[in-house]
Coordinates of C-alpha atoms in Angstrom, one line a residue:
M666 CA 40.0 -7.5 126.1
M667 CA 42.8 -5.2 125.2
P668 CA 43.4 -6.5 121.7
M669 CA 39.7 -6.4 121.0
D670 CA 39.5 -2.8 122.1
L671 CA 42.5 -1.9 120.0
D672 CA 40.9 -3.6 117.0
S673 CA 37.7 -1.7 117.5
D674 CA 39.5 1.6 117.8
V675 CA 41.4 0.9 114.6
D676 CA 38.1 0.0 112.9
A677 CA 36.5 3.3 114.2
L678 CA 39.4 5.5 112.9
P679 CA 38.3 5.6 109.2
A680 CA 34.8 6.5 110.3
A681 CA 36.1 9.3 112.5
M682 CA 38.3 10.6 109.7
G683 CA 35.3 10.4 107.4
K684 CA 33.3 12.5 109.8
V685 CA 36.0 15.2 110.0
A686 CA 36.4 15.2 106.2
S687 CA 32.6 15.5 105.9
A688 CA 32.5 18.4 108.4
D689 CA 35.3 20.2 106.6
K690 CA 33.5 19.7 103.3
E691 CA 30.3 21.1 104.8
K692 CA 32.2 24.2 106.1
R693 CA 33.7 24.8 102.7
L694 CA 30.3 24.5 101.1
R695 CA 28.9 27.0 103.6
R696 CA 31.7 29.4 102.9
A697 CA 31.3 29.0 99.2
A698 CA 27.5 29.7 99.5
V699 CA 28.2 32.8 101.6
E700 CA 30.7 34.0 99.1
K701 CA 28.3 33.6 96.2
I702 CA 25.5 35.4 98.0
L703 CA 27.9 38.3 98.9
L704 CA 29.2 38.6 95.4
L705 CA 25.7 38.4 93.9
V706 CA 24.5 41.3 96.0
A707 CA 27.7 43.2 95.1
A708 CA 27.1 42.6 91.4
V709 CA 23.6 44.0 91.6
F710 CA 24.8 47.2 93.3
F711 CA 27.7 47.5 90.9
A712 CA 25.2 47.4 88.0
L713 CA 23.3 50.3 89.7
H714 CA 26.4 52.4 89.1
F715 CA 25.5 52.6 85.4
V716 CA 22.0 53.9 86.0
H717 CA 21.4 57.7 85.3
L718 CA 24.9 58.5 84.4
K719 CA 23.9 62.1 83.4
A720 CA 22.6 62.8 86.9
D721 CA 24.1 65.4 89.2
F722 CA 26.4 64.6 92.1
P723 CA 23.7 64.2 94.8
N724 CA 22.5 67.4 96.4
H725 CA 22.3 67.7 100.2
S726 CA 24.9 64.9 100.6
P727 CA 27.6 65.0 103.4
W728 CA 30.3 65.6 100.7
M729 CA 30.7 69.2 99.6
D730 CA 33.4 68.6 97.0
W731 CA 34.5 71.1 94.2
A732 CA 35.0 68.2 91.8
K733 CA 31.3 68.0 91.0
Y734 CA 31.5 71.1 88.7
T735 CA 35.2 71.2 87.6
D736 CA 37.3 68.1 87.8
E737 CA 35.5 65.9 85.2
G738 CA 36.3 68.5 82.6
W739 CA 39.7 69.7 83.8
Y740 CA 41.4 66.3 83.8
G741 CA 39.7 65.1 80.6
D742 CA 40.3 68.4 78.8
A743 CA 43.0 66.9 76.5
A744 CA 40.6 64.3 75.2
I745 CA 37.7 66.8 74.9
R746 CA 39.8 69.3 72.9
H747 CA 41.5 66.6 70.8
Y748 CA 38.1 65.8 69.2
E749 CA 36.5 69.3 69.4
L750 CA 39.4 71.5 68.4
G751 CA 41.8 69.1 66.7
H752 CA 44.5 69.9 69.3
W753 CA 44.7 68.8 72.9
N754 CA 46.8 71.7 74.2
V755 CA 45.4 75.3 74.4
P756 CA 48.4 77.5 74.9
G757 CA 48.2 79.6 78.0
D758 CA 45.2 77.8 79.5
F759 CA 45.0 75.1 82.1
N760 CA 46.4 72.0 80.4
A761 CA 46.6 69.3 83.1
A762 CA 47.4 66.5 80.6
A763 CA 51.0 67.6 80.3
A764 CA 51.6 66.2 83.8
L765 CA 48.7 63.8 84.0
P766 CA 48.2 62.2 80.6
V767 CA 46.9 58.6 81.4
W768 CA 43.3 59.4 82.1
P769 CA 42.7 61.7 79.1
A770 CA 44.5 59.1 76.9
L771 CA 41.9 56.5 78.0
E772 CA 39.1 59.0 77.4
M773 CA 40.5 59.6 73.9
V774 CA 40.2 56.0 73.1
V775 CA 36.6 55.9 74.3
F776 CA 35.6 59.2 72.6
R777 CA 36.9 57.8 69.3
A778 CA 34.0 55.4 69.4
T779 CA 31.3 57.5 71.3
G780 CA 32.2 61.1 70.5
V781 CA 32.8 63.5 73.4
S782 CA 30.2 62.5 76.0
L783 CA 29.6 62.9 79.7
V784 CA 27.9 59.5 79.8
A785 CA 30.9 57.8 78.0
A786 CA 33.4 59.4 80.4
R787 CA 31.4 58.3 83.4
A788 CA 30.8 54.9 82.1
L789 CA 34.5 54.5 81.7
T790 CA 35.1 55.4 85.4
V791 CA 32.4 53.0 86.5
A792 CA 34.1 50.3 84.4
V793 CA 37.3 51.2 86.2
F794 CA 35.5 50.8 89.5
G795 CA 34.4 47.3 88.4
L796 CA 38.0 46.4 87.8
I797 CA 38.8 47.7 91.3
L798 CA 36.4 45.2 92.7
I799 CA 37.8 42.4 90.7
C800 CA 41.5 43.2 91.5
G801 CA 40.7 43.8 95.2
Y802 CA 39.0 40.4 95.3
G803 CA 41.9 38.7 93.5
L804 CA 44.5 40.4 95.8
I805 CA 42.9 39.1 99.0
R806 CA 42.5 35.6 97.5
R807 CA 46.1 35.7 96.3
W808 CA 47.5 36.4 99.8
S809 CA 45.1 34.2 101.7
G810 CA 46.2 30.9 100.3
G811 CA 43.3 28.5 100.0
G812 CA 41.1 30.7 102.2
G813 CA 40.0 34.3 102.1
R814 CA 37.0 33.7 100.0
V815 CA 34.5 35.2 102.4
A816 CA 36.9 38.1 103.3
A817 CA 37.4 38.9 99.6
A818 CA 33.7 38.8 98.8
L819 CA 32.9 40.9 101.9
G820 CA 35.4 43.5 100.8
V821 CA 33.8 43.6 97.4
L822 CA 30.3 44.0 99.0
L823 CA 31.4 46.8 101.3
L824 CA 32.7 48.8 98.3
A825 CA 29.8 48.1 96.0
V826 CA 27.0 49.1 98.4
N827 CA 28.9 52.1 100.0
P828 CA 27.2 55.4 99.1
F829 CA 30.5 57.3 99.3
C830 CA 32.1 55.0 96.8
F831 CA 28.9 55.1 94.7
V832 CA 28.9 58.9 94.2
F833 CA 32.6 59.4 93.6
S834 CA 33.1 56.3 91.4
R835 CA 30.5 57.8 89.0
L836 CA 32.5 61.0 88.5
A837 CA 35.0 61.0 85.7
I838 CA 37.9 62.0 88.0
L839 CA 41.4 60.7 88.6
E840 CA 41.1 58.8 91.9
P841 CA 39.4 55.6 90.6
L842 CA 42.1 55.0 88.0
L843 CA 44.8 55.6 90.6
I844 CA 43.2 53.0 92.9
L845 CA 43.0 50.5 90.1
L846 CA 46.6 51.0 89.1
T847 CA 47.7 50.6 92.7
L848 CA 45.8 47.3 93.0
V849 CA 47.4 46.2 89.7
A850 CA 50.8 47.2 91.0
L851 CA 50.2 45.1 94.2
L852 CA 49.2 42.1 92.1
V853 CA 52.2 42.5 89.7
G854 CA 54.5 43.3 92.6
T855 CA 53.4 40.0 94.2
A856 CA 54.1 38.1 91.0
A857 CA 57.4 39.9 90.5
G858 CA 58.5 39.1 94.1
A859 CA 57.6 35.4 93.6
A860 CA 59.5 35.3 90.3
S861 CA 62.5 37.0 91.9
L862 CA 62.6 34.4 94.6
Q863 CA 62.8 31.6 92.1
A864 CA 65.4 33.4 90.0
W865 CA 67.7 35.0 92.7
G866 CA 66.5 33.7 96.0
A867 CA 69.2 31.1 96.6
P868 CA 72.8 32.4 95.9
G869 CA 74.9 30.0 93.8
E870 CA 72.0 27.9 92.8
L871 CA 71.7 27.1 89.1
V872 CA 68.5 28.5 87.6
E873 CA 67.1 27.9 84.2
Q874 CA 67.3 30.9 81.8
K875 CA 63.6 31.0 81.3
V876 CA 63.0 31.4 85.0
R877 CA 65.3 34.4 85.2
L878 CA 63.7 35.8 82.0
R879 CA 60.3 35.6 83.6
A880 CA 61.6 37.3 86.7
V881 CA 63.0 40.2 84.6
L882 CA 59.9 40.6 82.5
T883 CA 57.6 40.6 85.6
A884 CA 59.7 43.1 87.4
A885 CA 59.8 45.2 84.2
G886 CA 56.0 45.1 84.0
L887 CA 55.9 46.5 87.5
G888 CA 58.3 49.2 86.3
V889 CA 55.7 50.2 83.7
V890 CA 52.8 50.3 86.1
L891 CA 54.5 52.5 88.7
P892 CA 55.1 55.5 86.4
L893 CA 51.5 55.1 85.1
M894 CA 50.3 55.6 88.7
V895 CA 52.3 58.9 88.9
L896 CA 51.2 60.0 85.4
T897 CA 47.6 59.4 86.5
K898 CA 47.9 61.4 89.7
T899 CA 51.2 62.5 91.1
T900 CA 50.2 61.5 94.6
G901 CA 50.6 57.9 93.5
L902 CA 54.2 58.3 94.6
F903 CA 53.0 58.0 98.2
L904 CA 51.7 54.5 97.5
F905 CA 55.0 53.0 96.3
P906 CA 56.1 51.7 99.8
A907 CA 53.0 49.4 99.8
V908 CA 53.9 48.0 96.4
F909 CA 57.6 47.3 97.3
W910 CA 56.5 45.7 100.6
V911 CA 54.4 43.1 98.8
M912 CA 57.2 42.5 96.4
W913 CA 59.6 41.9 99.3
A914 CA 57.1 39.7 101.1
A915 CA 56.6 37.6 98.0
T916 CA 60.4 36.9 98.0
G917 CA 60.1 35.4 101.4
Y918 CA 61.8 38.5 102.8
R919 CA 65.0 37.7 101.0
L920 CA 66.8 41.0 100.6
R921 CA 69.0 39.7 97.7
A922 CA 66.0 38.7 95.6
L923 CA 64.3 42.0 96.4
I924 CA 67.2 44.1 95.4
R925 CA 67.7 42.4 92.1
G926 CA 64.0 42.5 91.2
A927 CA 63.6 46.1 92.4
A928 CA 66.6 47.2 90.4
V929 CA 64.9 46.0 87.2
T930 CA 61.6 47.7 88.3
C931 CA 63.2 51.0 89.2
G932 CA 65.3 51.0 86.0
V933 CA 62.4 50.4 83.8
G934 CA 60.2 52.9 85.7
A935 CA 62.9 55.6 85.5
A936 CA 63.2 55.0 81.8
V937 CA 59.4 55.2 81.2
W938 CA 58.9 58.4 83.2
G939 CA 62.2 60.0 82.1
G940 CA 61.5 59.3 78.5
Y941 CA 58.0 60.9 78.8
F942 CA 59.5 63.9 80.5
L943 CA 62.6 64.4 78.4
F944 CA 61.1 63.7 74.9
F945 CA 57.5 65.0 75.4
V946 CA 57.2 67.5 78.3
R947 CA 60.5 69.3 78.3
P948 CA 60.7 70.3 74.6
R949 CA 57.2 71.8 74.4
Y950 CA 55.1 71.6 77.6
M951 CA 57.4 72.4 80.5
A952 CA 55.4 75.5 81.5
D953 CA 52.1 73.5 81.6
Y954 CA 53.8 70.7 83.5
G955 CA 55.3 72.9 86.2
Y956 CA 52.1 74.9 86.5
L957 CA 50.1 72.0 87.8
F958 CA 52.4 71.9 90.9
S959 CA 52.4 75.6 91.5
A960 CA 48.6 75.8 91.1
N961 CA 48.3 73.2 93.9
A962 CA 50.7 74.9 96.2
Y963 CA 48.1 77.2 97.7
T964 CA 47.5 74.8 100.6
G965 CA 49.8 73.0 103.0
I966 CA 50.4 72.1 106.6
S967 CA 52.3 74.5 108.8
A968 CA 53.4 74.6 112.4
D969 CA 50.4 76.7 113.3
T970 CA 47.9 74.4 111.7
F971 CA 49.5 71.0 112.4
W972 CA 47.2 69.7 115.1
T973 CA 44.1 71.1 113.5
V974 CA 44.9 69.5 110.1
M975 CA 45.9 66.2 111.8
R976 CA 42.6 66.1 113.7
D977 CA 40.5 67.0 110.6
A978 CA 42.4 64.5 108.4
L979 CA 41.6 61.7 110.9
L980 CA 38.0 62.7 111.5
D981 CA 37.2 63.2 107.9
V982 CA 37.6 59.4 107.4
S983 CA 34.0 59.3 108.6
W984 CA 33.0 60.5 105.1
I985 CA 33.1 56.8 104.1
G986 CA 30.3 56.3 106.6
F987 CA 30.5 56.8 110.4
T988 CA 29.9 53.3 111.5
L989 CA 32.1 51.9 108.8
S990 CA 34.9 54.3 109.7
V991 CA 34.7 53.2 113.3
L992 CA 34.8 49.6 112.3
A993 CA 37.8 50.3 109.9
G994 CA 39.6 52.2 112.7
V995 CA 39.2 49.3 115.0
A996 CA 40.5 47.0 112.3
V997 CA 43.5 49.2 111.7
V998 CA 44.4 49.4 115.4
G999 CA 43.8 45.7 115.8
W1000 CA 46.2 44.8 112.9
I1001 CA 48.8 47.3 114.2
V1002 CA 48.7 45.6 117.6
A1003 CA 49.0 42.2 116.0
L1004 CA 52.1 43.5 114.1
V1005 CA 53.7 44.9 117.3
L1006 CA 53.1 41.5 119.0
G1007 CA 55.1 39.9 116.2
M1008 CA 52.1 38.4 114.2
G1009 CA 52.3 40.6 111.2
R1010 CA 55.2 39.9 108.8
G1011 CA 54.8 36.2 108.6
G1012 CA 51.1 36.2 109.2
H1013 CA 49.5 38.3 106.5
P1014 CA 51.8 40.5 104.4
L1015 CA 48.9 42.1 102.6
V1016 CA 47.7 43.6 105.8
V1017 CA 51.1 45.4 106.1
A1018 CA 50.8 46.6 102.5
L1019 CA 47.3 48.0 103.1
L1020 CA 48.5 49.8 106.3
L1021 CA 51.3 51.3 104.3
W1022 CA 48.8 52.4 101.7
V1023 CA 46.6 54.1 104.3
G1024 CA 49.6 55.6 106.1
G1025 CA 51.3 56.8 102.9
Y1026 CA 48.2 58.5 101.4
G1027 CA 47.1 59.8 104.7
A1028 CA 50.5 61.5 105.1
F1029 CA 49.9 63.2 101.8
L1030 CA 46.4 64.4 102.8
A1031 CA 47.8 65.9 106.0
Y1032 CA 50.8 67.4 104.2
H1033 CA 48.7 68.9 101.5
A1034 CA 46.0 70.1 104.0
N1035 CA 43.3 70.3 101.4
L1036 CA 40.9 67.7 102.7
Q1037 CA 38.5 67.3 99.8
P1038 CA 36.2 64.3 100.2
R1039 CA 37.2 62.8 96.8
Y1040 CA 40.8 62.2 98.1
Y1041 CA 39.4 59.8 100.7
L1042 CA 38.2 57.5 98.0
V1043 CA 41.8 56.4 97.7
L1044 CA 41.7 55.5 101.5
A1045 CA 38.3 53.9 101.4
V1046 CA 39.4 50.8 99.4
P1047 CA 42.3 49.7 101.6
L1048 CA 40.3 50.5 104.7
M1049 CA 37.4 48.3 103.6
M1050 CA 39.8 45.5 102.6
L1051 CA 41.4 45.7 106.1
T1052 CA 38.0 45.6 107.7
A1053 CA 37.1 42.5 105.7
L1054 CA 40.3 40.8 106.6
G1055 CA 39.8 41.7 110.3
V1056 CA 36.3 40.3 110.2
E1057 CA 37.6 37.0 108.8
A1058 CA 40.3 36.9 111.5
V1059 CA 37.7 37.4 114.3
F1060 CA 35.4 34.6 112.9
A1061 CA 38.4 32.3 112.5
A1062 CA 39.1 32.8 116.2
A1063 CA 35.5 32.4 117.1
V1064 CA 35.4 28.9 115.5
M1065 CA 38.3 27.8 117.8
R1066 CA 37.1 29.4 121.0
M1067 CA 34.0 29.9 123.1
G1068 CA 32.7 32.7 125.2
T1069 CA 33.9 36.3 124.6
V1070 CA 35.3 35.8 121.1
R1071 CA 32.0 34.2 119.8
A1072 CA 30.1 37.0 121.4
V1073 CA 32.3 39.5 119.6
A1074 CA 31.7 37.7 116.4
V1075 CA 27.9 37.8 116.8
G1076 CA 28.0 41.5 117.6
L1077 CA 30.2 42.0 114.6
C1078 CA 27.6 40.3 112.4
G1079 CA 25.1 42.8 113.6
V1080 CA 27.3 45.8 112.9
L1081 CA 28.2 44.6 109.5
G1082 CA 24.6 44.0 108.7
F1083 CA 23.8 47.6 109.7
V1084 CA 26.6 49.0 107.6
V1085 CA 25.6 47.0 104.5
V1086 CA 21.8 47.6 104.8
S1087 CA 22.1 51.3 105.6
G1088 CA 24.7 51.9 102.8
A1089 CA 22.5 50.0 100.4
V1090 CA 19.4 52.0 101.3
R1091 CA 21.2 55.3 100.7
T1092 CA 22.7 54.1 97.5
V1093 CA 19.3 53.0 96.2
G1094 CA 17.9 56.4 97.3
Y1095 CA 20.5 58.2 95.1
V1096 CA 19.6 55.9 92.2
A1097 CA 15.9 56.3 92.6
H1098 CA 16.0 60.1 92.9
P1099 CA 18.3 61.5 90.2
E1100 CA 18.6 65.2 89.6
Y1101 CA 19.7 66.8 86.3
G1102 CA 20.3 70.4 87.3
W1103 CA 23.9 70.6 86.1
W1104 CA 23.2 68.8 82.8
S1105 CA 20.1 71.0 82.2
A1106 CA 22.1 74.2 82.9
A1107 CA 24.8 73.2 80.4
Q1108 CA 22.2 72.6 77.8
Q1109 CA 20.6 75.9 78.5
V1110 CA 24.0 77.6 78.1
K1111 CA 24.5 75.8 74.8
G1112 CA 21.1 76.8 73.5
L1113 CA 21.7 80.5 74.3
V1114 CA 25.1 80.4 72.8
E1115 CA 24.0 78.8 69.6
R1116 CA 20.9 81.0 69.2
E1117 CA 23.1 84.1 69.6
A1118 CA 25.6 82.9 67.1
A1119 CA 22.9 82.2 64.5
A1120 CA 21.2 85.6 65.2
S1121 CA 24.4 87.5 64.8
R1122 CA 25.2 85.7 61.6
V1123 CA 21.9 86.7 60.1
K1124 CA 22.3 90.3 61.3
D1125 CA 25.7 91.2 60.1
G1126 CA 27.1 88.0 58.6
S1127 CA 29.5 87.3 61.4
A1128 CA 28.8 84.8 64.3
H1129 CA 29.2 85.9 67.9
S1130 CA 32.0 83.8 69.4
R1131 CA 30.9 80.5 70.9
L1132 CA 33.9 80.4 73.3
V1133 CA 32.9 80.2 76.9
L1134 CA 35.1 81.6 79.7
S1135 CA 34.4 79.8 83.0
I1136 CA 36.0 77.8 85.8
S1137 CA 33.5 75.1 84.9
G1138 CA 34.0 75.6 81.2
S1139 CA 35.6 72.2 80.7
D1140 CA 32.6 70.5 82.3
I1141 CA 30.3 72.5 80.0
S1142 CA 32.5 71.4 77.0
L1143 CA 32.2 67.8 78.1
M1144 CA 28.4 68.1 78.2
T1145 CA 27.7 70.3 75.2
G1146 CA 30.7 70.4 72.8
L1147 CA 31.1 74.2 73.3
P1148 CA 34.7 75.4 73.3
S1149 CA 35.9 76.9 76.5
I1150 CA 38.9 78.2 78.5
C1151 CA 39.3 78.5 82.3
D1152 CA 38.9 81.8 84.1
D1153 CA 40.8 80.7 87.1
F1154 CA 43.8 78.5 86.3
G1155 CA 46.2 78.9 83.4
V1156 CA 49.8 79.5 82.6
M1157 CA 49.1 83.0 81.3
P1158 CA 47.5 85.8 83.2
L1159 CA 43.8 86.0 82.6
A1160 CA 43.8 89.4 81.0
E1161 CA 46.3 88.1 78.3
R1162 CA 44.2 85.0 77.7
V1163 CA 41.1 87.0 77.3
A1164 CA 42.8 89.3 74.8
A1165 CA 44.2 86.4 72.9
Y1166 CA 41.1 84.2 72.7
K1167 CA 38.3 86.8 72.8
P1168 CA 35.6 84.7 74.4
G1169 CA 32.0 85.5 73.6
W1170 CA 30.5 84.3 76.9
F1171 CA 31.3 84.3 80.6
A1172 CA 29.7 81.7 82.9
T1173 CA 30.4 82.3 86.6
W1174 CA 29.0 81.1 90.0
N1175 CA 26.9 83.4 92.1
D1176 CA 28.9 86.6 91.3
V1177 CA 31.7 88.2 89.3
E1178 CA 34.9 88.2 91.2
D1179 CA 37.0 91.3 91.1
D1180 CA 40.0 89.8 89.2
K1181 CA 37.7 88.5 86.6
M1182 CA 36.1 91.9 86.1
E1183 CA 39.5 93.6 85.9
A1184 CA 40.4 91.2 83.1
L1185 CA 37.1 91.6 81.2
A1186 CA 36.2 95.3 81.7
P1187 CA 38.8 96.8 79.4
L1188 CA 37.6 94.7 76.5
Y1189 CA 33.9 93.8 77.1
R1190 CA 30.6 95.0 78.4
L1191 CA 29.0 92.2 80.4
E1192 CA 25.3 91.5 79.5
R1193 CA 23.6 89.2 81.9
V1194 CA 21.4 86.7 80.0
A1195 CA 20.6 83.8 82.3
T1196 CA 20.6 82.8 85.9
I1197 CA 20.3 79.1 86.5
P1198 CA 20.0 77.4 89.9
V1199 CA 22.4 74.4 90.2
F1200 CA 23.7 72.3 93.1
D1201 CA 23.4 73.0 96.8
D1202 CA 26.8 74.6 97.6
P1203 CA 25.9 78.0 99.2
D1204 CA 29.0 79.6 97.5
R1205 CA 28.3 78.1 94.1
N1206 CA 24.7 77.3 93.6
L1207 CA 23.7 79.8 90.9
L1208 CA 25.2 79.6 87.4
I1209 CA 25.1 83.1 85.8
L1210 CA 25.7 83.5 82.1
Y1211 CA 27.0 86.8 80.6
R1212 CA 27.2 87.6 77.0
L1213 CA 30.5 89.5 76.3
D1214 CA 29.9 92.4 74.0
A1215 CA 33.1 93.9 72.7
L1216 CA 33.7 97.6 73.4
S1217 CA 34.3 99.8 70.4
S1218 CA 37.7 100.8 71.8
P1219 CA 38.9 97.8 73.8
G1220 CA 42.3 99.3 74.6
R1221 CA 45.3 97.2 75.2
A1222 CA 45.8 94.3 77.6
G1223 CA 48.9 93.9 79.6
G1224 CA 51.9 96.2 80.1
R1225 CA 55.3 96.7 78.6
G1226 CA 57.8 94.0 78.6
R1227 CA 59.0 91.0 76.7
R1228 CA 56.8 90.0 73.8
R1229 CA 55.4 86.5 73.8
F1230 CA 54.3 84.3 70.8
L1231 CA 51.1 82.4 71.2
S1232 CA 49.6 80.0 68.6
V1233 CA 45.8 79.9 68.9
P1234 CA 44.0 76.7 67.8
K1235 CA 42.0 77.4 64.6
R1236 CA 38.6 76.5 66.1
L1237 CA 39.1 78.9 69.0
R1238 CA 39.7 81.9 66.8
T1239 CA 36.9 84.3 66.1
K1240 CA 35.8 85.7 62.7
V1241 CA 38.3 86.1 59.9
G1242 CA 40.3 89.2 60.3
E1243 CA 39.5 89.7 64.0
Q1244 CA 42.3 87.5 65.2
P1245 CA 45.4 86.4 63.4
S1246 CA 46.7 82.8 63.5
A1247 CA 49.5 83.9 65.7
V1248 CA 48.9 86.5 68.4
Q1249 CA 51.7 88.7 69.8
L1250 CA 51.0 89.4 73.4
R1251 CA 52.9 91.6 75.8
H1252 CA 54.2 89.5 78.7

C-alpha cells in the first residue's frame, strides 16, 4: 500500500502545482484589473485639470493663499517681460528670475509658441502635474520589484482626485515643478546608485570601461537635476537628503560606491550652480539675487513662537483633506515604527526617502514660519505615496492572516473609498462652477487703461502712460499684456521707482496703504476710476483702480546722497522728452 500511496502523491503533485500557479495567475489578473481601473479614473480626473483654465482660484475654499493674486505673475515675470518689453529684467523692480530662473525659462519656451497667456502658463503647470503622476507611479514600481502595481496606481488616484492638489496644480506657481524635479532626482538617483554599485561596488574587481562611464554619466545627470531644483525654488535644498538616501540604497548600502558616485554628482552640481552664479548673477544681477532672500526674511521661528509654529505646521497638514491627513499620519507613524523595529532599511528604501522628504520640507516650513497652503503641496505628494504604500502593506498582511488584520483591511477600504469619493465630488464641484472674477477684473483694467491712452492721444497728442503700479501687477500683465511694476517688493525704494518709471495707473486692494501714498503723493493726484469686487479674502476682495495724474510741480523724489544710474527699458518709458533713456536717481 505504501508504494501505491507514494505513487499517487507523486501523480497529484503536478496538479497541485498547477492549482497554485493558476491561483497566482488569477491574483495577478485581479491586481492588474484593479490597477487599470484606478489609473483610468485618475486619467479622467487629470483631464479635468485642463478645463476652465482661466477660472479663479475657488472662492470660499479652505485655503486662503496669497498666491492666487500675485505668484503666477511674480515668478513668471521674466518670461512675460521678455516678450512684452524685450527685456526680462526691470531694474529696481522685483526680478525673482535672477535667483529662480528655471520656471520662467520654461514659460519663455511656451510663450514663444502661444504668446503671453494665462491659459498657456496654467496649461504648462497642469502638464507638469501630469508628469508628477507618471514619475510617482514609476518610482513606486521601481522600488517595489515585481509588485507595487496597485500601490502605484492608488498613489496616482489619490493625487488626481484630491481637491487640494487640483486647485494648486492649476496655478502657474513654483511648487509643482519643484515636486517634479524632486521625483526625477529620486529616479535618477536610483539609477545612479545602481550604476555606482556595478562600477565601484566591489573593490579590486575588474570592471569594463563602459560600465564605469555609465556610472559617471548617470551620477553627472543627477548633478544637473539637483541645482535645477534649487534654481526652481531655493527650498529644494531641504529635499537633497531624500535623494542621496535612494542613491545609497541603490548601491546596496555600500559606502564606497556611494562616495564615488556622490563625488561626481556634487562636483557637477557645484559646477552648474557655481557657473550660473559666477558668470550670470554676480556680474549684473547680484542685487536682485540677494533681494529675494531679504524679502522673505520677514518671517521665521523664534523661541517665543516655537511651540505655536510647530503645532500649526503639523495641524495645517489637514489642508490636503482631514480624513486623508489622518490616514497619512497613521501611515507615517506606522512606517517609522517599522523602521525602529529594524524593518526599514532593507525592506523598502523608498519609504525612508519619502519620510526624509516629508521631514526635510516640514523642517523648512517650521523654520520659515510662513505657513501658506501652497507650501503643503510639496508635502502632499510624498504623504499620499506613503499612504498608498502603507495600504499595500496592510493588504499584503491581510492575505496571510485572518482576524484583526483582515478587519483592518476591510475598514481601510471603507476609509479610502470615502477619501476618493469625497475628494472627487469636491473636485467636480470646482470644475462645474467656475468663476472668472479675477480674469474679468484684469480685462476691465485693460479696457480703462487703453481707452484713457486713446483719449489722451486724441486730446493733446500724447498717450497717458499704460504702466500699472500694483502688487498684483505681474498677474495683470500675464492676463492682459499691460506693462507693470510692483508696489511692494523691489530692490529700489518705491518712491525712486515711481519717479523713474512714472506709472499712469495704480491698482490696489481695498485701500491705499500709507507707504504707497507717501511715494505717490509728491508726484501724482490719485483719481479713483473703478472698484471691482474680486475673491473672498476679507483683506483683499476689492480691486481699486486709480488713474495717476501728474502734478504740475511734482517736486523731487528721494534725498541727498550717492547718485545711482538706472537704465529704463524702452517700452516702460513714457512720452518722448518726459523721461530720458537713462535716469539719474538720488540714492
